[in-house]
């Protein structure tokens, strides 16, 4: 231990030699040369890599748990944190792989960066109402954490705070939170719903990237910075589309005509999306915006000036052979524009005065065949965007699989 204040006889515990049978009760006081000192702080790396340590009880005299205090105590399964503690330092319990449950007392206002990083067995965390900050990567890679209640009073969720919490199924951001950090919930692959409170004014990039089960994001209507429509996240004015949830099940989506910017990673890994309409208002598309949208089989882009792509990876993973319908007067411009010219099936459409396209009711699937009794012209594409049929046949058969049919300017998905 190290004496930090001779007058008040306080002491910082900087290490401990043995823990009988793997259990340790840290003393509230220590004596040196007949002088008694109160233990008020557990120093940085005090018990780091004590791999035989299985349980720790911290006394009520302690107010601070220092950085990396118990990091890499791989077999630590239980810890008792007293109500006197106000701060849990960075990496304090990182890589405590067997730690299963933690109750953080009401006195704690700050959980430092990486505090519980890689606690892969952690299934339950109780956070206090007085908590204001969850630091960067505080619960990164806590892969067994199925749910957590964020307390009222919390204001900041740090970068990658819950990234790769692959068992987390839902999260509600309380009304007191103002900032959600970059990649805060990145790769939370079981996360199905997110509710964002009224005070959030900042959401970092890729906050929900890789959340492949996420079906809806809902924003409190009184929020002045963000909004949602049908589970899709926008800025308040809906001029920027921030996140179309990757697990959203619908096959077709028409971006609202108010949108001018499609953000970074906005549609990343939307596995179900097959047909997309981008309105004339869109002027720019962020990097990785459609990364991994491998089912996308058809796009209609109504902008007369090709939207600027942040990089050639905006459509990473999307087949360049899918039909992309653009205004007839702008076809040549799209064929020369960076990124757009990579699409080999650019087709012209007349956008003046046409009503919204609706698939004719006569087009239907029955008995494993596509029926077209009126002899309308239809085009069929496989899921790689390759045209497999174009004509007016009354009935049509194809090998078993999922296809996209286009007729009278409308498109739909059919199963043979």
PDB file of N, CA, C and O in Angstrom, residues 274-323:
ATOM      1  N   UNK A 274     -34.891  -5.846 -51.818  1.00  0.00           N
ATOM      2  CA  UNK A 274     -34.662  -6.230 -53.208  1.00  0.00           C
ATOM      3  C   UNK A 274     -34.874  -5.083 -54.188  1.00  0.00           C
ATOM      4  O   UNK A 274     -34.264  -5.058 -55.251  1.00  0.00           O
ATOM      5  N   UNK A 275     -35.742  -4.133 -53.822  1.00  0.00           N
ATOM      6  CA  UNK A 275     -36.106  -3.067 -54.754  1.00  0.00           C
ATOM      7  C   UNK A 275     -36.060  -1.727 -54.038  1.00  0.00           C
ATOM      8  O   UNK A 275     -36.643  -1.573 -52.972  1.00  0.00           O
ATOM      9  N   UNK A 276     -35.370  -0.764 -54.638  1.00  0.00           N
ATOM     10  CA  UNK A 276     -35.165   0.534 -53.995  1.00  0.00           C
ATOM     11  C   UNK A 276     -35.437   1.662 -54.975  1.00  0.00           C
ATOM     12  O   UNK A 276     -35.019   1.601 -56.138  1.00  0.00           O
ATOM     13  N   UNK A 277     -36.141   2.684 -54.478  1.00  0.00           N
ATOM     14  CA  UNK A 277     -36.332   3.900 -55.260  1.00  0.00           C
ATOM     15  C   UNK A 277     -35.689   5.067 -54.531  1.00  0.00           C
ATOM     16  O   UNK A 277     -36.008   5.333 -53.367  1.00  0.00           O
ATOM     17  N   UNK A 278     -34.759   5.732 -55.217  1.00  0.00           N
ATOM     18  CA  UNK A 278     -34.070   6.902 -54.670  1.00  0.00           C
ATOM     19  C   UNK A 278     -34.687   8.134 -55.334  1.00  0.00           C
ATOM     20  O   UNK A 278     -34.694   8.245 -56.559  1.00  0.00           O
ATOM     21  N   UNK A 279     -35.211   9.077 -54.530  1.00  0.00           N
ATOM     22  CA  UNK A 279     -35.944  10.201 -55.111  1.00  0.00           C
ATOM     23  C   UNK A 279     -35.037  11.224 -55.790  1.00  0.00           C
ATOM     24  O   UNK A 279     -33.813  11.219 -55.611  1.00  0.00           O
ATOM     25  N   UNK A 280     -35.675  12.141 -56.533  1.00  0.00           N
ATOM     26  CA  UNK A 280     -34.939  13.166 -57.266  1.00  0.00           C
ATOM     27  C   UNK A 280     -34.203  14.123 -56.344  1.00  0.00           C
ATOM     28  O   UNK A 280     -33.255  14.793 -56.756  1.00  0.00           O
ATOM     29  N   UNK A 281     -34.600  14.179 -55.077  1.00  0.00           N
ATOM     30  CA  UNK A 281     -34.006  15.135 -54.132  1.00  0.00           C
ATOM     31  C   UNK A 281     -32.615  14.737 -53.657  1.00  0.00           C
ATOM     32  O   UNK A 281     -31.855  15.586 -53.163  1.00  0.00           O
ATOM     33  N   UNK A 282     -32.243  13.472 -53.769  1.00  0.00           N
ATOM     34  CA  UNK A 282     -30.966  12.991 -53.227  1.00  0.00           C
ATOM     35  C   UNK A 282     -29.794  13.522 -54.051  1.00  0.00           C
ATOM     36  O   UNK A 282     -29.767  13.371 -55.281  1.00  0.00           O
ATOM     37  N   UNK A 283     -28.829  14.131 -53.368  1.00  0.00           N
ATOM     38  CA  UNK A 283     -27.640  14.678 -54.034  1.00  0.00           C
ATOM     39  C   UNK A 283     -26.358  13.935 -53.683  1.00  0.00           C
ATOM     40  O   UNK A 283     -25.378  14.032 -54.420  1.00  0.00           O
ATOM     41  N   UNK A 284     -26.339  13.208 -52.543  1.00  0.00           N
ATOM     42  CA  UNK A 284     -25.115  12.507 -52.161  1.00  0.00           C
ATOM     43  C   UNK A 284     -25.432  11.218 -51.398  1.00  0.00           C
ATOM     44  O   UNK A 284     -26.447  11.123 -50.709  1.00  0.00           O
ATOM     45  N   UNK A 285     -24.528  10.247 -51.571  1.00  0.00           N
ATOM     46  CA  UNK A 285     -24.658   8.935 -50.927  1.00  0.00           C
ATOM     47  C   UNK A 285     -23.335   8.625 -50.245  1.00  0.00           C
ATOM     48  O   UNK A 285     -22.271   8.662 -50.880  1.00  0.00           O
ATOM     49  N   UNK A 286     -23.391   8.333 -48.937  1.00  0.00           N
ATOM     50  CA  UNK A 286     -22.189   8.136 -48.142  1.00  0.00           C
ATOM     51  C   UNK A 286     -21.469   6.829 -48.418  1.00  0.00           C
ATOM     52  O   UNK A 286     -21.998   5.905 -49.047  1.00  0.00           O
ATOM     53  N   UNK A 287     -20.260   6.734 -47.889  1.00  0.00           N
ATOM     54  CA  UNK A 287     -19.465   5.520 -48.081  1.00  0.00           C
ATOM     55  C   UNK A 287     -20.106   4.347 -47.354  1.00  0.00           C
ATOM     56  O   UNK A 287     -20.725   4.498 -46.318  1.00  0.00           O
ATOM     57  N   UNK A 288     -19.989   3.194 -47.968  1.00  0.00           N
ATOM     58  CA  UNK A 288     -20.531   1.943 -47.453  1.00  0.00           C
ATOM     59  C   UNK A 288     -22.052   2.012 -47.246  1.00  0.00           C
ATOM     60  O   UNK A 288     -22.610   1.224 -46.501  1.00  0.00           O
ATOM     61  N   UNK A 289     -22.725   2.950 -47.910  1.00  0.00           N
ATOM     62  CA  UNK A 289     -24.155   3.158 -47.669  1.00  0.00           C
ATOM     63  C   UNK A 289     -24.976   1.901 -47.930  1.00  0.00           C
ATOM     64  O   UNK A 289     -25.932   1.615 -47.201  1.00  0.00           O
ATOM     65  N   UNK A 290     -24.617   1.130 -48.951  1.00  0.00           N
ATOM     66  CA  UNK A 290     -25.371  -0.088 -49.293  1.00  0.00           C
ATOM     67  C   UNK A 290     -24.485  -1.326 -49.202  1.00  0.00           C
ATOM     68  O   UNK A 290     -24.746  -2.345 -49.843  1.00  0.00           O
ATOM     69  N   UNK A 291     -23.470  -1.241 -48.374  1.00  0.00           N
ATOM     70  CA  UNK A 291     -22.532  -2.351 -48.186  1.00  0.00           C
ATOM     71  C   UNK A 291     -23.272  -3.624 -47.767  1.00  0.00           C
ATOM     72  O   UNK A 291     -24.049  -3.618 -46.821  1.00  0.00           O
ATOM     73  N   UNK A 292     -23.055  -4.695 -48.493  1.00  0.00           N
ATOM     74  CA  UNK A 292     -23.635  -5.987 -48.116  1.00  0.00           C
ATOM     75  C   UNK A 292     -25.099  -6.161 -48.457  1.00  0.00           C
ATOM     76  O   UNK A 292     -25.721  -7.132 -48.007  1.00  0.00           O
ATOM     77  N   UNK A 293     -25.680  -5.257 -49.260  1.00  0.00           N
ATOM     78  CA  UNK A 293     -27.091  -5.422 -49.682  1.00  0.00           C
ATOM     79  C   UNK A 293     -27.124  -6.379 -50.874  1.00  0.00           C
ATOM     80  O   UNK A 293     -27.429  -5.993 -52.007  1.00  0.00           O
ATOM     81  N   UNK A 294     -26.813  -7.637 -50.623  1.00  0.00           N
ATOM     82  CA  UNK A 294     -26.613  -8.608 -51.700  1.00  0.00           C
ATOM     83  C   UNK A 294     -27.914  -9.027 -52.376  1.00  0.00           C
ATOM     84  O   UNK A 294     -27.887  -9.573 -53.478  1.00  0.00           O
ATOM     85  N   UNK A 295     -29.078  -8.786 -51.729  1.00  0.00           N
ATOM     86  CA  UNK A 295     -30.357  -9.158 -52.337  1.00  0.00           C
ATOM     87  C   UNK A 295     -30.906  -8.074 -53.250  1.00  0.00           C
ATOM     88  O   UNK A 295     -31.894  -8.298 -53.963  1.00  0.00           O
ATOM     89  N   UNK A 296     -30.287  -6.885 -53.220  1.00  0.00           N
ATOM     90  CA  UNK A 296     -30.794  -5.773 -54.021  1.00  0.00           C
ATOM     91  C   UNK A 296     -30.750  -6.152 -55.500  1.00  0.00           C
ATOM     92  O   UNK A 296     -29.690  -6.412 -56.061  1.00  0.00           O
ATOM     93  N   UNK A 297     -31.937  -6.172 -56.119  1.00  0.00           N
ATOM     94  CA  UNK A 297     -32.050  -6.662 -57.499  1.00  0.00           C
ATOM     95  C   UNK A 297     -32.469  -5.582 -58.483  1.00  0.00           C
ATOM     96  O   UNK A 297     -32.414  -5.814 -59.695  1.00  0.00           O
ATOM     97  N   UNK A 298     -32.872  -4.419 -57.983  1.00  0.00           N
ATOM     98  CA  UNK A 298     -33.344  -3.378 -58.881  1.00  0.00           C
ATOM     99  C   UNK A 298     -33.342  -2.035 -58.160  1.00  0.00           C
ATOM    100  O   UNK A 298     -33.735  -1.946 -56.999  1.00  0.00           O
ATOM    101  N   UNK A 299     -32.892  -0.992 -58.872  1.00  0.00           N
ATOM    102  CA  UNK A 299     -32.928   0.363 -58.320  1.00  0.00           C
ATOM    103  C   UNK A 299     -33.524   1.322 -59.337  1.00  0.00           C
ATOM    104  O   UNK A 299     -33.283   1.191 -60.544  1.00  0.00           O
ATOM    105  N   UNK A 300     -34.300   2.257 -58.820  1.00  0.00           N
ATOM    106  CA  UNK A 300     -34.754   3.387 -59.620  1.00  0.00           C
ATOM    107  C   UNK A 300     -34.195   4.647 -58.977  1.00  0.00           C
ATOM    108  O   UNK A 300     -34.429   4.891 -57.790  1.00  0.00           O
ATOM    109  N   UNK A 301     -33.429   5.417 -59.753  1.00  0.00           N
ATOM    110  CA  UNK A 301     -32.803   6.636 -59.250  1.00  0.00           C
ATOM    111  C   UNK A 301     -33.370   7.802 -60.054  1.00  0.00           C
ATOM    112  O   UNK A 301     -33.120   7.912 -61.258  1.00  0.00           O
ATOM    113  N   UNK A 302     -34.133   8.668 -59.401  1.00  0.00           N
ATOM    114  CA  UNK A 302     -34.875   9.709 -60.104  1.00  0.00           C
ATOM    115  C   UNK A 302     -34.136  11.040 -60.197  1.00  0.00           C
ATOM    116  O   UNK A 302     -34.637  11.984 -60.823  1.00  0.00           O
ATOM    117  N   UNK A 303     -32.969  11.148 -59.603  1.00  0.00           N
ATOM    118  CA  UNK A 303     -32.199  12.398 -59.641  1.00  0.00           C
ATOM    119  C   UNK A 303     -31.704  12.667 -61.058  1.00  0.00           C
ATOM    120  O   UNK A 303     -31.120  11.785 -61.707  1.00  0.00           O
ATOM    121  N   UNK A 304     -31.918  13.885 -61.568  1.00  0.00           N
ATOM    122  CA  UNK A 304     -31.458  14.220 -62.910  1.00  0.00           C
ATOM    123  C   UNK A 304     -29.944  14.387 -62.968  1.00  0.00           C
ATOM    124  O   UNK A 304     -29.329  14.136 -64.006  1.00  0.00           O
ATOM    125  N   UNK A 305     -29.343  14.821 -61.841  1.00  0.00           N
ATOM    126  CA  UNK A 305     -27.886  14.848 -61.719  1.00  0.00           C
ATOM    127  C   UNK A 305     -27.477  13.657 -60.866  1.00  0.00           C
ATOM    128  O   UNK A 305     -27.966  13.504 -59.743  1.00  0.00           O
ATOM    129  N   UNK A 306     -26.624  12.760 -61.359  1.00  0.00           N
ATOM    130  CA  UNK A 306     -26.258  11.573 -60.579  1.00  0.00           C
ATOM    131  C   UNK A 306     -25.786  11.949 -59.176  1.00  0.00           C
ATOM    132  O   UNK A 306     -24.887  12.793 -59.029  1.00  0.00           O
ATOM    133  N   UNK A 307     -26.386  11.390 -58.135  1.00  0.00           N
ATOM    134  CA  UNK A 307     -25.933  11.696 -56.766  1.00  0.00           C
ATOM    135  C   UNK A 307     -24.444  11.392 -56.604  1.00  0.00           C
ATOM    136  O   UNK A 307     -23.946  10.388 -57.116  1.00  0.00           O
ATOM    137  N   UNK A 308     -23.771  12.265 -55.896  1.00  0.00           N
ATOM    138  CA  UNK A 308     -22.337  12.073 -55.662  1.00  0.00           C
ATOM    139  C   UNK A 308     -22.126  10.934 -54.681  1.00  0.00           C
ATOM    140  O   UNK A 308     -22.749  10.873 -53.623  1.00  0.00           O
ATOM    141  N   UNK A 309     -21.240  10.017 -55.043  1.00  0.00           N
ATOM    142  CA  UNK A 309     -20.891   8.902 -54.168  1.00  0.00           C
ATOM    143  C   UNK A 309     -19.610   9.253 -53.414  1.00  0.00           C
ATOM    144  O   UNK A 309     -18.629   9.711 -54.016  1.00  0.00           O
ATOM    145  N   UNK A 310     -19.624   9.047 -52.089  1.00  0.00           N
ATOM    146  CA  UNK A 310     -18.452   9.384 -51.280  1.00  0.00           C
ATOM    147  C   UNK A 310     -17.230   8.590 -51.703  1.00  0.00           C
ATOM    148  O   UNK A 310     -16.101   9.056 -51.598  1.00  0.00           O
ATOM    149  N   UNK A 311     -17.454   7.370 -52.170  1.00  0.00           N
ATOM    150  CA  UNK A 311     -16.366   6.520 -52.657  1.00  0.00           C
ATOM    151  C   UNK A 311     -16.981   5.397 -53.468  1.00  0.00           C
ATOM    152  O   UNK A 311     -18.201   5.220 -53.493  1.00  0.00           O
ATOM    153  N   UNK A 312     -16.140   4.638 -54.116  1.00  0.00           N
ATOM    154  CA  UNK A 312     -16.636   3.531 -54.932  1.00  0.00           C
ATOM    155  C   UNK A 312     -17.162   2.370 -54.104  1.00  0.00           C
ATOM    156  O   UNK A 312     -17.641   1.383 -54.654  1.00  0.00           O
ATOM    157  N   UNK A 313     -17.060   2.480 -52.762  1.00  0.00           N
ATOM    158  CA  UNK A 313     -17.575   1.391 -51.917  1.00  0.00           C
ATOM    159  C   UNK A 313     -19.007   1.653 -51.459  1.00  0.00           C
ATOM    160  O   UNK A 313     -19.539   0.908 -50.637  1.00  0.00           O
ATOM    161  N   UNK A 314     -19.656   2.698 -51.954  1.00  0.00           N
ATOM    162  CA  UNK A 314     -21.022   2.994 -51.534  1.00  0.00           C
ATOM    163  C   UNK A 314     -21.959   1.821 -51.806  1.00  0.00           C
ATOM    164  O   UNK A 314     -22.907   1.586 -51.060  1.00  0.00           O
ATOM    165  N   UNK A 315     -21.698   1.078 -52.884  1.00  0.00           N
ATOM    166  CA  UNK A 315     -22.534  -0.069 -53.247  1.00  0.00           C
ATOM    167  C   UNK A 315     -21.736  -1.376 -53.152  1.00  0.00           C
ATOM    168  O   UNK A 315     -21.963  -2.309 -53.911  1.00  0.00           O
ATOM    169  N   UNK A 316     -20.824  -1.442 -52.205  1.00  0.00           N
ATOM    170  CA  UNK A 316     -20.010  -2.639 -52.010  1.00  0.00           C
ATOM    171  C   UNK A 316     -20.903  -3.855 -51.777  1.00  0.00           C
ATOM    172  O   UNK A 316     -21.800  -3.841 -50.941  1.00  0.00           O
ATOM    173  N   UNK A 317     -20.687  -4.921 -52.545  1.00  0.00           N
ATOM    174  CA  UNK A 317     -21.476  -6.146 -52.388  1.00  0.00           C
ATOM    175  C   UNK A 317     -22.731  -6.192 -53.228  1.00  0.00           C
ATOM    176  O   UNK A 317     -23.395  -7.232 -53.299  1.00  0.00           O
ATOM    177  N   UNK A 318     -23.101  -5.070 -53.876  1.00  0.00           N
ATOM    178  CA  UNK A 318     -24.270  -5.037 -54.751  1.00  0.00           C
ATOM    179  C   UNK A 318     -23.827  -5.388 -56.168  1.00  0.00           C
ATOM    180  O   UNK A 318     -22.842  -4.834 -56.675  1.00  0.00           O
ATOM    181  N   UNK A 319     -24.563  -6.301 -56.805  1.00  0.00           N
ATOM    182  CA  UNK A 319     -24.217  -6.695 -58.171  1.00  0.00           C
ATOM    183  C   UNK A 319     -24.277  -5.490 -59.097  1.00  0.00           C
ATOM    184  O   UNK A 319     -25.245  -4.721 -59.084  1.00  0.00           O
ATOM    185  N   UNK A 320     -23.267  -5.323 -59.925  1.00  0.00           N
ATOM    186  CA  UNK A 320     -23.255  -4.215 -60.879  1.00  0.00           C
ATOM    187  C   UNK A 320     -24.058  -4.552 -62.136  1.00  0.00           C
ATOM    188  O   UNK A 320     -24.162  -3.734 -63.048  1.00  0.00           O
ATOM    189  N   UNK A 321     -24.667  -5.755 -62.164  1.00  0.00           N
ATOM    190  CA  UNK A 321     -25.457  -6.152 -63.322  1.00  0.00           C
ATOM    191  C   UNK A 321     -26.956  -5.937 -63.127  1.00  0.00           C
ATOM    192  O   UNK A 321     -27.745  -6.165 -64.041  1.00  0.00           O
ATOM    193  N   UNK A 322     -27.375  -5.479 -61.932  1.00  0.00           N
ATOM    194  CA  UNK A 322     -28.803  -5.279 -61.699  1.00  0.00           C
ATOM    195  C   UNK A 322     -29.303  -4.103 -62.538  1.00  0.00           C
ATOM    196  O   UNK A 322     -28.545  -3.199 -62.869  1.00  0.00           O
ATOM    197  N   UNK A 323     -30.585  -4.099 -62.928  1.00  0.00           N
ATOM    198  CA  UNK A 323     -31.119  -2.959 -63.655  1.00  0.00           C
ATOM    199  C   UNK A 323     -31.202  -1.724 -62.763  1.00  0.00           C
ATOM    200  O   UNK A 323     -31.692  -1.800 -61.638  1.00  0.00           O
TER     201      UNK A 323
END
